[in-house]
Short mmCIF file of C-alpha atoms in Angstrom, two decimals:
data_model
loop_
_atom_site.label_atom_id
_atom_site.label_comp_id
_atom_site.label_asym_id
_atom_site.label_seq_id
_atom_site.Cartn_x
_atom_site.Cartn_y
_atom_site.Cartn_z
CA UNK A 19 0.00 0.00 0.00
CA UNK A 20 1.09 3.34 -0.97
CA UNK A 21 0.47 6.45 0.31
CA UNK A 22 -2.61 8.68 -0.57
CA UNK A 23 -4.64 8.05 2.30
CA UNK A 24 -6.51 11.51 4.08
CA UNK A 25 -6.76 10.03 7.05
CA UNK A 26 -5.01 11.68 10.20
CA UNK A 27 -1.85 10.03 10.98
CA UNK A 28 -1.14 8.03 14.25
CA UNK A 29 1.77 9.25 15.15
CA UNK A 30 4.20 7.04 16.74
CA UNK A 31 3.89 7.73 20.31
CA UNK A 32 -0.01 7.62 20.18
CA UNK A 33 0.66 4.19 18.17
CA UNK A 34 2.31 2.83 21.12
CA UNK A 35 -0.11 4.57 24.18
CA UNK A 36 -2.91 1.98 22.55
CA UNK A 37 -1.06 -0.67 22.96
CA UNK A 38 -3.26 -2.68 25.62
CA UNK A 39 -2.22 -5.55 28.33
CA UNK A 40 -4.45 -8.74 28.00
CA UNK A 41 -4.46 -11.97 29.49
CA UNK A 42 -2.40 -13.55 27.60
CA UNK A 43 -0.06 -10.57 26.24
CA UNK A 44 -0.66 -7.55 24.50
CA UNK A 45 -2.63 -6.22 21.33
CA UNK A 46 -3.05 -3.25 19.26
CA UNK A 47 -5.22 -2.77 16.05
CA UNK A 48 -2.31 -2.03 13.68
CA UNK A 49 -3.72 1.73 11.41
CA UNK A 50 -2.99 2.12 7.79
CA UNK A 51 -0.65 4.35 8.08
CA UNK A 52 1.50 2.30 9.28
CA UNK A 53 1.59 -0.25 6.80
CA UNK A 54 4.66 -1.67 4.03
CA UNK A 55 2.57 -2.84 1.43
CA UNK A 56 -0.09 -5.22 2.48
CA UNK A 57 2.06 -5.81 6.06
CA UNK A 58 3.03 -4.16 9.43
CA UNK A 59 5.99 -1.81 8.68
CA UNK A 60 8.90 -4.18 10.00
CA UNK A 61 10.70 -1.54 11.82
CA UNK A 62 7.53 -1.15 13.90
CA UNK A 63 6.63 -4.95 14.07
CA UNK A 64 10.42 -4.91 16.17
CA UNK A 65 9.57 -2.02 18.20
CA UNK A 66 6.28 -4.01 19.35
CA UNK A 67 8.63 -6.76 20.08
CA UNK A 68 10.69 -4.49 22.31
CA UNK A 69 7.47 -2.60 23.54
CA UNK A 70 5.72 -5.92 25.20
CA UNK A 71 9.32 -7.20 26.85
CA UNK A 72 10.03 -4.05 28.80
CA UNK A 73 6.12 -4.20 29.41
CA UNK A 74 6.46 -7.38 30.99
CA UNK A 75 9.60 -7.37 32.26
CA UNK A 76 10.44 -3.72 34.29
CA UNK A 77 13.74 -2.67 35.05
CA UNK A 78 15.78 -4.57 32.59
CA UNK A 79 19.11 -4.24 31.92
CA UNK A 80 20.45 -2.34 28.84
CA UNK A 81 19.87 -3.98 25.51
CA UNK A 82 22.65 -4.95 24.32
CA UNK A 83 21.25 -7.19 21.53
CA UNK A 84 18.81 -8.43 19.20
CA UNK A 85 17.37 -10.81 16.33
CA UNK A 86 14.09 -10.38 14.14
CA UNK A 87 12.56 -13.09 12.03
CA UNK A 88 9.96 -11.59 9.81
CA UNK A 89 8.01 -15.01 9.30
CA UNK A 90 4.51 -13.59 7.96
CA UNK A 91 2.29 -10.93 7.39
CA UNK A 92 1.24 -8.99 10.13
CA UNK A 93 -2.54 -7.55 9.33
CA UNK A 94 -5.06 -6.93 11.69
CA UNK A 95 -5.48 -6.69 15.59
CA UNK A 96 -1.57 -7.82 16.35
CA UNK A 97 -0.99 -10.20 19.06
CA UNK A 98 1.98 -9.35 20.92
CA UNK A 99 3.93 -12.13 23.83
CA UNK A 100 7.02 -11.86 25.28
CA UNK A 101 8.60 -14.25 27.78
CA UNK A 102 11.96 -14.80 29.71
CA UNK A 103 13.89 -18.14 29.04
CA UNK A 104 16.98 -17.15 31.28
CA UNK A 105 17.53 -14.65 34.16
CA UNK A 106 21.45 -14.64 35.10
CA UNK A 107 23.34 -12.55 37.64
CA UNK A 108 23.94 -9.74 34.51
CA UNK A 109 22.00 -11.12 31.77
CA UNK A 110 18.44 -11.98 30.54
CA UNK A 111 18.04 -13.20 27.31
CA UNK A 112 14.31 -13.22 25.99
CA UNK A 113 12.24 -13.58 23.46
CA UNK A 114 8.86 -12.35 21.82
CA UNK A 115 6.56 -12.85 19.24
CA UNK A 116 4.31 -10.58 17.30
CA UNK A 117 1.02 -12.53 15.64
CA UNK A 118 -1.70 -11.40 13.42
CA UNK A 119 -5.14 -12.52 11.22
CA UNK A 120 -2.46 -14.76 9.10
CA UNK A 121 -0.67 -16.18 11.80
CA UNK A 122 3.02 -15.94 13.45
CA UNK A 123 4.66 -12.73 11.91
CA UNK A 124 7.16 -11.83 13.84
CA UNK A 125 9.48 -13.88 16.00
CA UNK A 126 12.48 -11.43 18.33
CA UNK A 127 15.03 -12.49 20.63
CA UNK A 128 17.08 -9.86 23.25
CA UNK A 129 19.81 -9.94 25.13
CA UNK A 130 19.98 -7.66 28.06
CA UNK A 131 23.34 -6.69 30.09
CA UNK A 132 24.36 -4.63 32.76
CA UNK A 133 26.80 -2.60 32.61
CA UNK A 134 30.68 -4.19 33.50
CA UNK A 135 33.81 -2.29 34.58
CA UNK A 136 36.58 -2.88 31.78
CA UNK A 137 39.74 -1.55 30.23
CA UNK A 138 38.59 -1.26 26.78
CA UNK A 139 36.30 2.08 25.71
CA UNK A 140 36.64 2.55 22.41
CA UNK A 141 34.62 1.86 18.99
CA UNK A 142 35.58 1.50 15.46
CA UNK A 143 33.20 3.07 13.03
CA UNK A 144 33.96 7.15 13.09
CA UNK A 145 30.43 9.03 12.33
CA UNK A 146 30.88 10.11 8.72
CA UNK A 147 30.97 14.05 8.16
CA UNK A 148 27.48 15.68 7.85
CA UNK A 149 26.29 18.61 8.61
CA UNK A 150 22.94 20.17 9.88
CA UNK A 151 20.14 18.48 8.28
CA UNK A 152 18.27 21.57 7.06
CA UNK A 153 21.27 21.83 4.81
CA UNK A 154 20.52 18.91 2.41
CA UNK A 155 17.16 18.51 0.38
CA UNK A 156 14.44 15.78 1.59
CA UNK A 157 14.75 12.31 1.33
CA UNK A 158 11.49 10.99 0.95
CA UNK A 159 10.00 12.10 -2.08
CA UNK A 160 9.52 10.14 -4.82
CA UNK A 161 6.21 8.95 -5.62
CA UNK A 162 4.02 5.94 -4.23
CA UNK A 163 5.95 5.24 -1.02
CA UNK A 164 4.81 3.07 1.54
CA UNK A 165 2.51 4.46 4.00
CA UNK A 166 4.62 4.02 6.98
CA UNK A 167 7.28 6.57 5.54
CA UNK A 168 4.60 9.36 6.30
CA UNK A 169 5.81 9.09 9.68
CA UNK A 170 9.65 9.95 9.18
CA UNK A 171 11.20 12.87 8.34
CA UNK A 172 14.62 12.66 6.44
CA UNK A 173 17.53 14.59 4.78
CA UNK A 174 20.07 12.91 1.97
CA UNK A 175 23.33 14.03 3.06
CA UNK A 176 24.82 11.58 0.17
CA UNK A 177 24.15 8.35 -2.23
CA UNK A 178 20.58 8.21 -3.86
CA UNK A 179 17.00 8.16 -3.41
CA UNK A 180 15.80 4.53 -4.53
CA UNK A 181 15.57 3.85 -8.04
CA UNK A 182 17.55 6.54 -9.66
CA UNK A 183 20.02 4.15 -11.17
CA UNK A 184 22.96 5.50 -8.74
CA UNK A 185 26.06 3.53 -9.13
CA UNK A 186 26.79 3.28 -5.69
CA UNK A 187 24.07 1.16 -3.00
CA UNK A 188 24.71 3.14 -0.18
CA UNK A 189 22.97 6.49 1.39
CA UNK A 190 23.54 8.52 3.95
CA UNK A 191 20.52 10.11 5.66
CA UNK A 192 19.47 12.37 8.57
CA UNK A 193 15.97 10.77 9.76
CA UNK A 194 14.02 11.70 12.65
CA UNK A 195 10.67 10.68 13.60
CA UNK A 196 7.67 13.59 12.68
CA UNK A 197 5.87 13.00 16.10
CA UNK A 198 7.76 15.07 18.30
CA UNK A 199 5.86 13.36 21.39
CA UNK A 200 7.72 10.40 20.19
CA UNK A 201 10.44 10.40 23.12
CA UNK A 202 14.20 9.56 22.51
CA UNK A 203 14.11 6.35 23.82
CA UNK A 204 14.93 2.49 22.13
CA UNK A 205 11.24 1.50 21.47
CA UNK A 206 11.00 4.78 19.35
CA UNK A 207 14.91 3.99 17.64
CA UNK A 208 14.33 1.18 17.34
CA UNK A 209 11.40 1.97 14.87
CA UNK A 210 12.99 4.70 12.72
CA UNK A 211 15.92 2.52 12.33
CA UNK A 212 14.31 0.29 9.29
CA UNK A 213 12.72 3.34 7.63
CA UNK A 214 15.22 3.27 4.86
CA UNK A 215 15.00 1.23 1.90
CA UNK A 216 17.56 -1.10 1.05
CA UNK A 217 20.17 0.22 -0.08
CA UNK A 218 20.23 -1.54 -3.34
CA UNK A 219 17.50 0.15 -4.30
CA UNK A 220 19.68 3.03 -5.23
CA UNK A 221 21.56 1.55 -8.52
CA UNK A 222 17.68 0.01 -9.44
CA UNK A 223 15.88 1.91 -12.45
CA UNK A 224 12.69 0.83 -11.31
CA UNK A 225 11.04 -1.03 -7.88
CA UNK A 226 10.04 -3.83 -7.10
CA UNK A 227 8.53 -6.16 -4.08
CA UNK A 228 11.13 -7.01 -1.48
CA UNK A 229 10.69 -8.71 2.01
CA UNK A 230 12.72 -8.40 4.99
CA UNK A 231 14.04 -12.01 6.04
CA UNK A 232 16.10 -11.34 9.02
CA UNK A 233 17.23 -8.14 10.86
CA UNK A 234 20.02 -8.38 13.56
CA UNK A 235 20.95 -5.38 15.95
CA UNK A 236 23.72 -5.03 18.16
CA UNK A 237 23.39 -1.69 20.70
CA UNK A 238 26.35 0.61 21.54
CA UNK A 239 25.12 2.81 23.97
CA UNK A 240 22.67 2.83 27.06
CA UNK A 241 21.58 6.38 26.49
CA UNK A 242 19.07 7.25 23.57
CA UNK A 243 18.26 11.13 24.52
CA UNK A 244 18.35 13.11 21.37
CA UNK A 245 16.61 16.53 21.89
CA UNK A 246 16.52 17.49 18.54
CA UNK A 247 15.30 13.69 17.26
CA UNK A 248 17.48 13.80 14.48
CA UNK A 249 19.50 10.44 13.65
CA UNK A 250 22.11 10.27 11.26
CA UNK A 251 21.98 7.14 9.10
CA UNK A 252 23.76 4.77 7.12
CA UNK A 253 23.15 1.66 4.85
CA UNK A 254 25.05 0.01 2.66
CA UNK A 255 24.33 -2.86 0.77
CA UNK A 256 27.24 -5.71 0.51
CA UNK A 257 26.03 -8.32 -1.68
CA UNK A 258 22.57 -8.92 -3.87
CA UNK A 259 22.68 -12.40 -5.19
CA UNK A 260 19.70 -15.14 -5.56
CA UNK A 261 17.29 -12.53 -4.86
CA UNK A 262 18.62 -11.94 -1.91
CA UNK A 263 20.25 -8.47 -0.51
CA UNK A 264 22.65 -7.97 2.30
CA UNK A 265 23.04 -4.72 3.62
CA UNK A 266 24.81 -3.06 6.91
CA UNK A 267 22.90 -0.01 8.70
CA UNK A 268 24.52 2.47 11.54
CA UNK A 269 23.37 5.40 12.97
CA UNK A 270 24.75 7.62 15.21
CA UNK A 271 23.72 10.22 17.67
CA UNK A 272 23.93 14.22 16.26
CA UNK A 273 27.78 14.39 18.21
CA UNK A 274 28.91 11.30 16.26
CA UNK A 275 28.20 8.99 18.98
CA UNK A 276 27.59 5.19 17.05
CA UNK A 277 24.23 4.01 18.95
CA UNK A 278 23.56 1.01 16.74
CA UNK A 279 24.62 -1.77 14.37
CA UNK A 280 22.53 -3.97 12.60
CA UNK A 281 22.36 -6.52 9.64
CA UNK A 282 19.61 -7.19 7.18
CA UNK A 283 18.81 -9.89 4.87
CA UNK A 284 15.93 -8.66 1.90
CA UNK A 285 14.47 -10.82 -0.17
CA UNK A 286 13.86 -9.52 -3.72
CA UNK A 287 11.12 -10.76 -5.97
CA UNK A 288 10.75 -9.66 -9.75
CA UNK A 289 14.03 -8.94 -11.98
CA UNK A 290 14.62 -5.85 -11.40
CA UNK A 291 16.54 -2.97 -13.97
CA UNK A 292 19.80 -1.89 -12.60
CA UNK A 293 22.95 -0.63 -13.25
CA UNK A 294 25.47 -3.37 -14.22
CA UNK A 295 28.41 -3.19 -11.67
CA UNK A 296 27.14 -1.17 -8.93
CA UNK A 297 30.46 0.26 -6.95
CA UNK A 298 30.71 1.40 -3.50
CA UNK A 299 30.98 5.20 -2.73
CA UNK A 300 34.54 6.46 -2.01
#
């Protein structure tokens, strides 16, 4: 589903406030403006994950980890259960599902850790150079995008909108969410941090249906206050092959603080147009 719809938009911290306790878990009737195609936007089919552990679980350690299986469509009232399978003296790993009309949809795993005294302080992926985001032009505007990208606001700093034929798969955005109620926390990062294409889109001349497979996230920080909202962005594809794409996302904090490293497996249906030998940016 594209967008085109009237309707007023839930924004994202409204989404979550109607997200009710139940017996058996949690559920929430999933609006159309959050939708990717016929499906749950997966960003925000993780965050609902994330949303009924810390429900059920208060005063967790830090996230440190996590895994997403996107099994099935998620349409309809969502079904959301989260339980603990092991409580240790500094860790608690857990996992949750997220269940709709059509079945399983979503299946997460966490990892939680406290915090350890230790030598080593350091990180190896520098924030590239960007500067204020009202300086570059908007990201999301080409035509018939999927409705959940109504919710996001972002800035190209480099690479390419999706199918403009770019030679390089890679872009480099600032993104924030537009509902500034939405508070800097990892539920609400958690959801902007899918809201970019894959990155091979970029060298494509034309879309076509993808799926996410898998989406793996490792956290680097325990604080997620960002007063201005603004995230800065980057995903690069490494392979497409088999109708599959692999791509590597990080985003850092506006002082070049790295908050978050994932991985992402796509599945890509159709044969799409592209460039030949797509290169990566120098």
């Amino acid at each position: 589903m594209s967008m085109g719809s009237e309707s007023p938009l839930t924004g994202f911290s409204d989404l979550i406030s109607r997200v009710s306790e139940q017996d058996d878990g949690f559920a929430i009737d999933l609006p159309a403006d959050w939708l990717q195609g016929r499906t749950s936007y997966g960003g925000l089919s993780a965050a609902l994950c994330l949303e009924a552990t810390i429900r059920s679980r208060p005063n967790l350690p830090p996230l440190r980890s996590a895994q997403f299986q996107f099994i099935g469509p998620a349409v309809g009232e969502l079904k959301m259960t989260a339980k603990i399978l092991r409580a240790g003296k500094s860790t608690v790993f857990s996992q949750a599902q997220v269940s709709g009309e059509m079945g399983i949809a979503t299946q997460a795993s966490f990892c939680f850790g406290s915090s350890r005294q230790t030598s080593h302080d350091f990180f190896n992926i520098p924030a590239p150079e960007a500067l204020a985001p009202e300086v570059y032009p908007a990201y999301f505007t080409w035509p018939d995008r999927p409705n959940f990208m109504q919710h996001f606001e972002g800035q190209l700093v480099s690479g390419a909108r999706p199918c403009t034929a770019n030679q390089a798969p890679e872009m480099l955005v600032w993104l924030r969410h537009k509902d500034r109620n939405s508070q800097s926390n990892l539920v609400s990062l958690l959801a902007l941090a899918d809201a970019l294409p894959p990155a091979i889109f970029a060298t494509y001349q034309e879309p076509v249906p993808i799926s996410t497979v898998s989406w793996s996230v490792d956290f680097l920080d325990e604080s997620f206050e960002n007063e201005s909202g603004w995230w800065l962005v980057r995903s690069i594809a490494e392979s497409s092959r088999f109708g599959f794409s692999a791509q590597v996302i990080s985003i850092w904090k506006p002082d070049g603080t790295p908050v978050l490293s994932a991985r992402q497996n796509v599945a890509i249906f159709g044969n799409p147009k592209q460039i030949k030998n797509p290169v990566a940016m120098d």
